[in-house]
XYZ file of C-alpha atoms in Angstrom:
670
model
C -45.086 -24.128 -66.382
C -43.031 -21.937 -68.746
C -41.025 -19.934 -66.183
C -39.570 -17.615 -68.850
C -43.045 -16.667 -70.038
C -44.388 -16.148 -66.497
C -41.420 -13.955 -65.484
C -41.934 -11.835 -68.608
C -45.660 -11.577 -67.883
C -45.123 -10.532 -64.258
C -42.443 -8.021 -65.262
C -44.772 -6.382 -67.770
C -47.666 -6.229 -65.272
C -45.544 -4.739 -62.499
C -43.833 -2.199 -64.784
C -47.238 -1.084 -66.080
C -48.567 -0.747 -62.515
C -45.506 1.249 -61.458
C -45.893 3.601 -64.420
C -49.580 4.237 -63.748
C -49.052 4.811 -60.020
C -45.824 6.850 -59.920
C -45.767 8.609 -63.307
C -49.421 9.042 -64.332
C -50.887 9.129 -60.780
C -53.632 6.787 -62.062
C -53.305 3.557 -60.003
C -55.239 0.550 -61.296
C -53.922 -2.146 -58.911
C -54.237 -2.461 -55.143
C -51.101 -2.483 -52.975
C -51.925 -6.018 -51.859
C -52.208 -7.309 -55.426
C -48.978 -5.537 -56.401
C -47.097 -7.041 -53.447
C -48.356 -10.547 -54.251
C -47.209 -10.308 -57.873
C -43.851 -8.857 -56.815
C -43.330 -11.678 -54.303
C -44.122 -14.271 -56.972
C -41.613 -12.704 -59.362
C -38.955 -12.550 -56.639
C -39.492 -16.252 -55.855
C -39.200 -17.246 -59.528
C -36.016 -15.196 -59.969
C -34.455 -16.800 -56.883
C -35.306 -20.272 -58.190
C -34.143 -19.456 -61.740
C -31.429 -16.787 -61.410
C -30.363 -17.298 -65.023
C -33.736 -15.804 -66.065
C -33.502 -12.716 -63.818
C -33.331 -9.384 -65.640
C -30.890 -6.717 -64.305
C -33.782 -4.263 -64.687
C -36.427 -6.453 -63.058
C -39.109 -4.702 -60.951
C -37.644 -6.579 -57.967
C -34.672 -4.181 -58.150
C -37.017 -1.450 -56.934
C -36.785 -2.714 -53.342
C -32.990 -2.461 -53.288
C -30.593 -4.779 -51.526
C -27.316 -4.123 -53.348
C -24.499 -2.987 -51.039
C -21.933 -0.560 -52.440
C -18.632 -0.288 -50.546
C -17.473 2.719 -52.579
C -19.047 4.578 -55.492
C -17.012 4.577 -58.694
C -16.496 7.883 -60.469
C -17.134 8.266 -64.181
C -16.442 11.049 -66.661
C -19.612 12.501 -68.148
C -19.970 12.011 -71.879
C -21.666 15.416 -71.955
C -20.390 17.791 -69.209
C -23.026 18.674 -66.591
C -22.498 22.425 -66.497
C -24.113 24.753 -63.982
C -26.403 27.607 -64.964
C -25.789 31.333 -64.593
C -28.092 32.783 -61.937
C -30.235 35.921 -62.101
C -32.309 37.561 -59.398
C -34.409 40.131 -61.285
C -36.652 40.330 -64.334
C -34.289 42.984 -65.665
C -31.500 40.413 -65.843
C -33.799 38.047 -67.769
C -34.524 40.845 -70.246
C -30.773 41.402 -70.653
C -30.285 37.666 -71.256
C -32.993 37.730 -73.951
C -31.392 40.778 -75.596
C -27.966 39.068 -75.671
C -29.445 35.944 -77.232
C -31.380 37.835 -79.933
C -28.359 40.004 -80.743
C -26.087 36.975 -81.117
C -28.577 35.068 -83.277
C -30.038 37.987 -85.216
C -33.651 36.818 -84.993
C -36.515 36.194 -82.561
C -36.048 33.174 -80.289
C -38.436 30.694 -78.673
C -37.823 29.702 -75.030
C -38.846 26.902 -72.693
C -39.530 27.765 -69.042
C -39.283 25.039 -66.372
C -39.328 24.774 -62.600
C -35.902 24.715 -60.949
C -36.213 21.675 -58.678
C -34.239 21.832 -55.434
C -32.740 18.352 -55.349
C -29.887 16.241 -56.717
C -28.958 16.426 -60.416
C -28.723 13.026 -62.115
C -27.793 11.731 -65.561
C -29.263 8.344 -66.593
C -28.066 6.404 -69.633
C -30.305 4.000 -71.565
C -29.112 1.471 -74.126
C -31.611 -0.352 -76.328
C -34.400 0.814 -74.040
C -32.782 -0.440 -70.797
C -31.424 1.600 -67.886
C -27.697 0.834 -67.735
C -26.119 3.627 -65.699
C -26.921 6.575 -63.433
C -24.316 9.205 -62.502
C -24.530 12.214 -60.172
C -23.414 15.671 -61.286
C -20.238 15.607 -59.160
C -17.919 18.411 -60.278
C -19.600 18.686 -63.679
C -16.864 16.731 -65.438
C -17.056 13.511 -63.393
C -19.730 12.114 -61.089
C -20.433 9.109 -58.888
C -22.088 6.007 -60.313
C -25.245 5.426 -58.230
C -27.130 3.060 -60.542
C -28.341 0.663 -57.815
C -29.783 3.539 -55.786
C -31.495 5.149 -58.777
C -33.177 1.859 -59.710
C -35.094 2.009 -56.427
C -36.852 5.251 -57.476
C -40.157 4.007 -58.856
C -40.866 6.992 -61.098
C -37.715 6.246 -63.118
C -38.359 3.560 -65.773
C -36.020 0.573 -65.836
C -37.230 -0.373 -69.329
C -38.752 2.025 -71.847
C -42.198 1.896 -73.399
C -43.181 2.504 -77.004
C -40.637 2.864 -79.803
C -38.556 5.407 -81.678
C -35.988 6.091 -78.949
C -32.275 6.144 -79.944
C -30.158 3.029 -79.330
C -28.205 5.031 -76.734
C -29.000 8.320 -75.019
C -28.813 10.090 -71.678
C -31.681 11.771 -69.886
C -31.101 14.213 -67.042
C -33.237 15.538 -64.260
C -33.516 16.168 -60.544
C -34.069 13.665 -57.749
C -35.934 15.123 -54.782
C -37.729 14.177 -51.576
C -41.420 15.205 -51.390
C -42.480 17.249 -48.347
C -44.830 14.496 -47.119
C -42.078 11.844 -47.195
C -39.648 14.207 -45.426
C -42.184 14.941 -42.663
C -42.878 11.226 -42.145
C -39.173 10.452 -41.970
C -38.562 13.128 -39.341
C -41.560 11.918 -37.361
C -40.063 8.422 -37.254
C -36.661 9.799 -36.222
C -38.201 11.903 -33.454
C -40.037 8.856 -32.089
C -36.771 6.916 -32.111
C -34.924 9.736 -30.303
C -32.720 10.470 -33.336
C -31.606 13.901 -34.556
C -34.022 15.490 -37.030
C -32.972 15.961 -40.661
C -32.410 19.553 -41.782
C -34.330 19.824 -45.074
C -35.556 17.722 -48.028
C -32.761 18.749 -50.370
C -29.916 17.713 -48.068
C -31.789 14.530 -47.159
C -32.184 13.580 -50.835
C -28.482 14.233 -51.426
C -27.435 12.157 -48.416
C -29.796 9.357 -49.405
C -28.257 9.072 -52.885
C -24.861 8.525 -51.259
C -26.057 5.669 -49.036
C -24.260 2.372 -49.555
C -27.317 0.194 -48.946
C -29.850 0.542 -51.777
C -32.500 -1.122 -49.608
C -32.454 1.898 -47.290
C -32.599 4.201 -50.322
C -35.736 2.370 -51.514
C -37.408 3.053 -48.159
C -36.786 6.808 -48.510
C -39.375 7.087 -51.358
C -37.455 9.583 -53.482
C -39.028 10.991 -56.639
C -37.637 12.445 -59.858
C -38.555 14.685 -62.789
C -36.540 14.166 -65.994
C -36.188 16.998 -68.494
C -32.882 16.971 -70.405
C -32.254 14.787 -73.486
C -28.693 14.148 -74.724
C -27.475 12.078 -77.658
C -24.910 12.411 -80.450
C -27.526 12.997 -83.127
C -30.768 14.216 -81.649
C -33.916 13.319 -83.597
C -35.671 16.444 -82.315
C -35.628 20.047 -83.468
C -35.935 21.450 -79.983
C -36.008 20.875 -76.243
C -39.799 21.117 -75.828
C -40.434 18.427 -78.445
C -37.874 16.119 -76.818
C -39.712 16.350 -73.468
C -43.018 15.448 -75.116
C -41.466 12.410 -76.809
C -39.691 11.276 -73.626
C -43.065 11.190 -71.888
C -44.295 8.662 -74.498
C -41.343 6.406 -73.626
C -42.421 6.233 -69.964
C -40.431 9.049 -68.373
C -41.902 11.259 -65.663
C -41.384 14.662 -67.258
C -42.623 18.076 -66.052
C -46.355 18.084 -66.885
C -47.482 20.820 -69.263
C -51.066 20.688 -67.963
C -49.835 21.661 -64.467
C -47.735 24.500 -65.929
C -44.488 22.887 -64.722
C -43.159 23.593 -68.223
C -44.217 26.085 -70.899
C -43.210 27.201 -74.386
C -42.632 30.980 -74.316
C -42.440 33.083 -77.461
C -41.437 36.403 -75.909
C -40.202 38.033 -72.724
C -43.784 38.722 -71.587
C -44.533 34.978 -71.587
C -41.400 34.332 -69.517
C -42.272 37.001 -66.957
C -45.823 35.652 -66.638
C -44.457 32.140 -65.943
C -42.054 33.499 -63.308
C -44.725 35.585 -61.549
C -47.154 32.658 -61.490
C -44.676 30.354 -59.749
C -43.302 32.999 -57.401
C -46.676 32.679 -55.667
C -47.746 29.129 -56.483
C -44.441 27.491 -55.435
C -45.634 27.553 -51.824
C -48.403 25.086 -52.735
C -46.141 22.498 -54.391
C -45.531 19.141 -52.654
C -41.751 19.582 -53.162
C -39.186 22.394 -53.095
C -38.204 24.614 -56.011
C -35.877 27.602 -55.777
C -36.442 29.277 -59.112
C -37.211 29.000 -62.814
C -34.966 27.794 -65.644
C -35.215 29.553 -69.021
C -33.748 27.703 -72.032
C -33.574 28.458 -75.728
C -35.838 25.848 -77.290
C -34.257 25.198 -80.700
C -31.210 22.907 -80.537
C -29.570 24.555 -83.577
C -29.741 27.930 -81.821
C -28.323 26.374 -78.624
C -25.357 25.118 -80.635
C -24.960 28.529 -82.238
C -24.792 30.260 -78.856
C -22.409 27.702 -77.350
C -20.930 27.711 -73.842
C -18.674 29.590 -71.485
C -16.202 27.595 -69.373
C -18.855 26.975 -66.699
C -22.318 27.379 -68.206
C -24.339 27.369 -71.432
C -25.007 30.743 -73.068
C -28.465 29.546 -74.090
C -29.918 29.059 -70.598
C -30.237 31.000 -67.362
C -31.769 30.402 -63.929
C -34.043 32.925 -62.261
C -33.763 32.582 -58.466
C -36.743 33.554 -56.348
C -36.321 36.204 -53.673
C -34.808 34.706 -50.578
C -36.770 34.033 -47.412
C -35.991 36.413 -44.565
C -36.194 36.225 -40.776
C -35.471 38.565 -37.856
C -33.192 37.634 -34.948
C -30.637 39.055 -32.496
C -26.940 39.643 -33.281
C -24.920 38.353 -30.309
C -21.248 38.456 -31.340
C -19.038 38.792 -34.421
C -16.063 36.494 -34.954
C -13.398 36.687 -37.666
C -12.315 33.632 -39.633
C -9.034 33.200 -41.514
C -9.162 31.361 -44.841
C -6.400 29.330 -46.481
C -5.452 32.333 -48.671
C -5.336 34.619 -45.607
C -8.691 36.256 -46.405
C -10.509 37.453 -43.283
C -14.255 36.797 -43.180
C -16.432 38.296 -40.420
C -19.210 35.986 -39.215
C -22.269 37.042 -37.207
C -23.337 34.726 -34.376
C -27.095 34.906 -33.910
C -29.949 33.706 -31.757
C -31.156 30.541 -33.551
C -33.950 31.242 -36.065
C -35.780 29.052 -38.614
C -35.080 30.066 -42.204
C -35.681 28.150 -45.425
C -36.299 24.887 -43.593
C -33.096 25.062 -41.528
C -32.083 26.530 -38.178
C -29.727 29.458 -38.697
C -27.206 30.412 -36.010
C -24.529 32.153 -38.116
C -24.498 34.568 -41.037
C -21.769 35.982 -43.247
C -20.890 39.676 -43.004
C -18.500 39.398 -45.991
C -16.046 42.260 -45.324
C -15.346 45.551 -43.541
C -17.356 47.596 -46.073
C -20.454 45.474 -45.435
C -20.139 45.923 -41.646
C -19.804 49.678 -42.115
C -22.724 49.811 -44.543
C -25.031 47.943 -42.146
C -23.897 50.084 -39.162
C -24.145 47.077 -36.844
C -24.233 47.035 -33.042
C -24.035 43.942 -30.845
C -27.563 43.213 -29.631
C -29.221 44.621 -32.768
C -32.353 43.048 -34.239
C -31.104 42.029 -37.704
C -32.805 40.774 -40.858
C -31.246 37.522 -42.114
C -31.655 36.253 -45.667
C -30.808 32.933 -47.257
C -30.330 33.551 -50.967
C -28.088 31.763 -53.423
C -25.419 31.242 -50.771
C -24.888 28.330 -48.409
C -24.227 30.634 -45.455
C -27.064 33.167 -44.845
C -26.287 36.876 -44.785
C -27.484 39.905 -42.824
C -29.285 42.323 -45.141
C -30.691 44.884 -42.728
C -31.081 46.198 -39.179
C -34.232 47.232 -37.318
C -32.815 50.438 -35.863
C -36.105 51.184 -34.070
C -35.423 48.207 -31.775
C -31.842 49.284 -30.942
C -31.353 49.730 -27.206
C -28.988 52.194 -25.494
C -25.344 51.514 -24.641
C -24.829 48.864 -27.349
C -21.298 48.255 -28.660
C -20.637 49.153 -32.308
C -19.171 46.356 -34.464
C -15.787 47.295 -35.930
C -13.425 45.366 -38.161
C -10.242 44.020 -36.565
C -6.730 45.314 -37.323
C -4.732 42.158 -36.538
C -5.031 38.509 -37.520
C -6.961 36.596 -34.820
C -4.744 33.537 -35.347
C -1.183 34.875 -35.517
C -1.462 38.571 -34.572
C -0.027 39.912 -37.833
C -1.289 43.304 -38.969
C -3.893 42.866 -41.700
C -3.485 44.314 -45.186
C -6.019 45.325 -47.816
C -5.015 45.322 -51.469
C -5.989 48.279 -53.624
C -9.272 47.660 -55.413
C -10.255 44.696 -53.192
C -12.874 44.548 -50.444
C -11.188 41.761 -48.482
C -8.602 42.131 -45.708
C -5.760 39.591 -45.644
C -3.284 38.223 -43.158
C 0.083 38.563 -44.964
C 1.792 35.902 -42.804
C 1.221 33.055 -45.287
C 4.093 30.904 -44.029
C 3.588 31.503 -40.301
C -0.163 31.745 -39.729
C -1.314 28.316 -38.467
C -4.807 28.552 -39.966
C -3.465 29.416 -43.414
C -0.867 26.645 -43.280
C -3.422 24.007 -42.276
C -6.002 25.425 -44.695
C -3.645 25.020 -47.666
C -2.875 21.429 -46.704
C -6.584 20.630 -46.244
C -7.304 22.130 -49.672
C -4.451 20.116 -51.199
C -5.766 16.777 -49.852
C -9.435 17.521 -50.674
C -11.498 15.244 -52.904
C -11.526 17.675 -55.836
C -7.758 18.109 -55.655
C -5.426 15.252 -54.578
C -8.233 13.182 -52.988
C -6.027 11.542 -50.337
C -7.967 8.815 -48.517
C -7.425 8.380 -44.787
C -6.517 12.020 -44.231
C -8.993 14.601 -42.925
C -9.022 17.959 -41.149
C -8.584 16.475 -37.655
C -5.553 14.462 -38.775
C -4.024 17.538 -40.437
C -4.516 19.466 -37.167
C -2.810 16.675 -35.212
C 0.107 16.308 -37.632
C 0.641 20.068 -37.609
C 0.540 20.255 -33.791
C 3.127 17.449 -33.621
C 5.277 19.430 -36.113
C 5.249 16.591 -38.634
C 3.871 18.705 -41.482
C 4.132 22.376 -42.407
C 3.238 22.252 -46.102
C 1.816 19.699 -48.591
C 5.253 18.338 -49.519
C 5.804 17.211 -45.926
C 3.055 14.620 -46.388
C 5.342 12.611 -48.676
C 8.045 12.172 -46.021
C 5.749 10.774 -43.315
C 6.697 7.299 -42.091
C 4.757 4.552 -40.351
C 7.120 4.822 -37.351
C 6.140 8.496 -36.903
C 2.426 7.927 -37.340
C 2.235 4.954 -34.975
C 3.340 7.222 -32.108
C 0.121 9.254 -32.452
C -3.115 8.682 -30.544
C -5.847 6.762 -32.405
C -3.396 5.535 -35.045
C -3.175 1.769 -35.467
C -1.297 -0.172 -38.127
C -4.301 -0.429 -40.454
C -5.118 3.298 -40.379
C -1.447 4.171 -40.861
C -1.184 1.848 -43.873
C -4.347 3.348 -45.377
C -3.044 6.865 -44.924
C 0.373 6.125 -46.442
C -1.264 4.256 -49.323
C -3.517 7.263 -50.001
C -0.501 9.577 -50.052
C 1.335 7.241 -52.434
C -1.662 7.018 -54.785
C -1.833 10.832 -54.898
C 1.415 10.782 -56.882
C -0.617 9.546 -59.846
C -3.182 12.397 -59.702
C -3.023 14.361 -62.989
C -1.326 17.723 -63.320
C -4.482 19.866 -63.474
C -5.657 18.492 -60.100
C -2.236 19.162 -58.562
C -2.295 22.710 -59.924
C -5.735 23.255 -58.382
C -4.466 21.724 -55.132
C -1.647 24.287 -54.870
C -4.306 26.810 -53.875
C -3.325 29.742 -56.102
C -5.863 32.530 -55.614
C -8.609 32.501 -58.284
C -7.260 29.303 -59.871
C -10.223 26.979 -59.557
C -10.717 23.632 -61.253
C -11.717 25.057 -64.643
C -8.822 27.535 -64.758
C -6.366 24.827 -63.638
C -7.473 22.595 -66.527
C -7.025 25.401 -69.048
C -3.571 26.352 -67.750
C -2.308 22.769 -67.570
C -3.538 22.049 -71.091
C -1.976 25.237 -72.473
C 1.441 25.109 -70.752
C 1.650 21.322 -70.156
C 4.475 21.545 -67.537
C 4.874 23.404 -64.250
C 8.201 24.805 -65.518
C 6.518 26.420 -68.513
C 3.733 27.798 -66.334
C 6.186 29.207 -63.777
C 8.071 30.978 -66.577
C 4.932 32.475 -68.155
C 4.458 36.254 -68.089
C 1.152 37.977 -67.373
C 0.816 38.699 -71.102
C 1.309 35.026 -71.990
C -1.209 33.964 -69.361
C -3.936 36.393 -70.446
C -3.461 35.181 -74.031
C -5.050 31.900 -72.914
C -8.785 31.868 -73.610
C -10.848 33.117 -70.590
C -7.794 33.807 -68.367
C -8.169 37.369 -67.083
C -5.684 39.870 -65.713
C -6.356 39.150 -62.028
C -5.794 35.417 -62.488
C -2.571 36.083 -64.400
C -1.392 38.496 -61.710
C -2.057 35.956 -58.940
C -0.239 33.180 -60.834
C 2.865 35.287 -61.418
C 2.866 36.461 -57.781
C 2.517 32.875 -56.511
C 5.396 31.526 -58.600
C 7.621 34.501 -57.739
C 7.524 33.536 -54.053
C 10.688 31.514 -53.175
C 8.756 29.410 -50.638
C 6.289 28.321 -53.354
C 9.067 27.505 -55.820
C 10.748 25.398 -53.139
C 7.448 23.602 -52.476
C 7.078 22.756 -56.174
C 10.642 21.449 -56.378
C 10.013 19.173 -53.404
C 6.713 17.895 -54.832
C 8.507 17.122 -58.094
C 11.250 15.263 -56.216
C 8.623 13.139 -54.454
C 7.114 12.119 -57.797
C 3.950 14.253 -57.897
C 2.642 14.804 -61.456
C 3.655 18.326 -62.479
C 3.301 17.894 -66.221
C 0.732 16.486 -68.601
C 1.324 13.046 -70.016
C 2.361 13.132 -73.642
C -0.678 13.144 -75.878
C -1.051 9.833 -77.725
C 0.100 9.952 -81.310
C -2.931 9.736 -83.583
C -2.995 7.187 -86.371
C -4.583 9.868 -88.530
C -2.455 12.397 -90.383
C -2.405 15.815 -88.770
C -3.818 17.526 -91.855
C -5.454 20.308 -89.829
C -2.394 21.180 -87.732
C -2.043 24.933 -87.296
C -5.685 25.634 -88.199
C -8.483 26.686 -85.869
C -12.222 26.227 -86.382
C -15.546 27.498 -85.114
C -18.304 24.935 -85.680
C -21.811 26.340 -86.076
C -25.157 24.991 -87.245
C -26.459 21.499 -87.970
C -24.719 18.988 -90.266
C -26.024 15.978 -92.180
C -23.032 13.618 -91.866
C -21.743 14.547 -88.409
C -22.967 15.420 -84.952
C -21.501 18.617 -83.508
C -19.388 16.750 -80.938
C -18.200 14.293 -83.612
C -16.952 17.193 -85.731
C -15.070 18.776 -82.828
C -13.426 15.472 -81.942
C -12.443 14.837 -85.575
C -10.906 18.307 -85.929
C -8.787 17.777 -82.805
C -7.762 14.247 -83.900
C -6.512 15.744 -87.168
C -4.422 18.355 -85.342
C -6.812 21.310 -85.510
C -8.095 23.498 -82.698
C -11.762 24.183 -81.922
C -12.651 27.710 -80.758
C -15.843 28.816 -79.029
C -16.315 32.113 -80.872
C -15.408 33.882 -84.109
C -12.369 36.161 -83.923
C -9.563 37.313 -86.222
C -7.461 34.406 -84.928
C -9.883 31.780 -86.307
C -8.910 30.067 -89.580
C -12.307 28.696 -90.619
C -15.997 28.985 -89.776
C -17.476 25.551 -90.472
C -21.056 26.521 -91.352
C -23.985 24.109 -91.173
C -27.707 24.605 -91.640
C -29.454 27.039 -89.323
C -26.333 29.036 -88.440
C -27.160 32.443 -86.985
C -26.711 35.468 -89.256
C -24.802 37.423 -86.608
C -21.995 34.879 -86.486
C -21.886 34.697 -90.285
C -21.683 38.481 -90.555
C -18.875 38.666 -87.986
C -16.879 36.027 -89.864
C -17.294 37.937 -93.131
C -16.298 41.242 -91.490
C -13.120 39.668 -90.059
C -12.236 37.811 -93.255
C -12.609 34.369 -91.675
C -12.913 31.729 -94.405
C -16.276 29.903 -94.589
C -16.414 26.132 -95.078
C -19.473 24.100 -95.959
C -19.738 20.471 -94.838
C -18.620 19.342 -98.304
C -15.689 21.805 -98.246
C -14.615 20.364 -94.903
C -14.721 16.797 -96.222
C -12.591 17.835 -99.192
C -10.140 19.606 -96.885
C -9.528 16.609 -94.624
C -9.417 14.152 -97.511
C -6.953 16.343 -99.380
């Protein structure tokens, strides 16, 4: 028997059966026949491992064990979308787009699946890598787990696909699968899972792909990414991806629609605001995208989201329950957040016991009394909020809820800055919750990512007076740690190793880890790239800070205030002494001449010899700077085909020099 030929034959049969069952919902093979063929293929692969394909149908059942997921930088950042909650905001979005482009625009409307975002890379028609969204810049490699999802093709069908591309979508758990899983857990006496979305997310992080395979996850794929796209627009790309074997949102079920005006968009939204309750999976809104890729490029991006897309979030589900008590939490920046403690109530598939009251103004606005019947809503926030009170059900002699005057942790009198809604505890260096909160933020995965160190350990180390700020972590010794309960030699070595490794974490992560108010990950990256060293950043004035693109006055004010505090300057000096990275590594010297040094460019339109990202990279390699929008500080507008007239007009009004693709080639060659 020709084993190679038989393995190929079985692979083709099983892939075709998978596609018909999980993508087309048109099964043509019984489960028994499928299992027999799969078992035969598995036997042949075990007997002839040299003939086994990494993307064999046998990979669908899982079995790979992952000790720790690697992280990988996304080739194309996975940005989040701006949210809207009214049709008026969608109309404003449409007006902004048409004004920027100077012409009518075609949109694509899609369901906003409530699951786990995934990016899957294919090379020469084979699945090679799957990466979660992560922080948008880097994600976790979960390839083995994704291969178990039968609606995701391991090998593509047809022809015409690029040699390399990425397709993105959402992995989710169907309602039926979730209900069956909870039924099994209940029978086994195990705790029930909260909701399908969280269950899908937790499943994708499981280390045993065999267990993932048993969870029967599903996926819709709807985003096509490559250096040089062969398609004019997003809608066409989805249609072509379907021909290659991908499970894309079906047009015949109205999961996706081409919309030519705002009326079409509103009709799509209204249809699904009702029909979403009949879907076999969860959605939490609608995504509206500009269809034409050239127009998407013209509109560009903000630091966090594309300007050519927006999410419409459906009105949140509400429930009524009783307000029992109000407690006040202290954050790491000293911000005081009031939290309502409620009678448990089911809301959005979860049991709600607590709700945010935000600030003193919100408490006053709601006119709350302990014992009130309150209306709780779960909108775009993780923690639900109270949105109303049923005053008709208010009994006599109830106690009015008032905001506190003193910090519940250290007793300091609270302050409220002019123009801000939040109250703060000013005792930054003496309030235990703030001290521990800053250390916990510093060690977090998105900052210094110190393995072996969690909130409980921080609490213990603080109670034993071993740490008072992040710098104290670097003077811990094994002798000290071994005196603590639950600390053995192995755990101590792991902790100290994690602290040592944190000294190699890049400057932007350290800057984020310092916990400066309003300096999130994106802002930290911009500041570190602009100033390059902590010394330069500490010396920067508010005017110099706001000169950095997308750094506003409040951020600049908070940075200057932070670095003016002697205790913070001392902390930075200590971190530097311990070897923490407080400057960017020197940029590698390019082999190419820096012929564009001192010049800045806006790239707009479509080009014949370059992809948009290729052009940006080339400009930066040659010493130039790429800007996101036309302004008087831009040297050149590099204009390709299909550039919007509004951008062209603005460049002409400001006297920005226009370059064609040929002009650009001449410039860099000269």
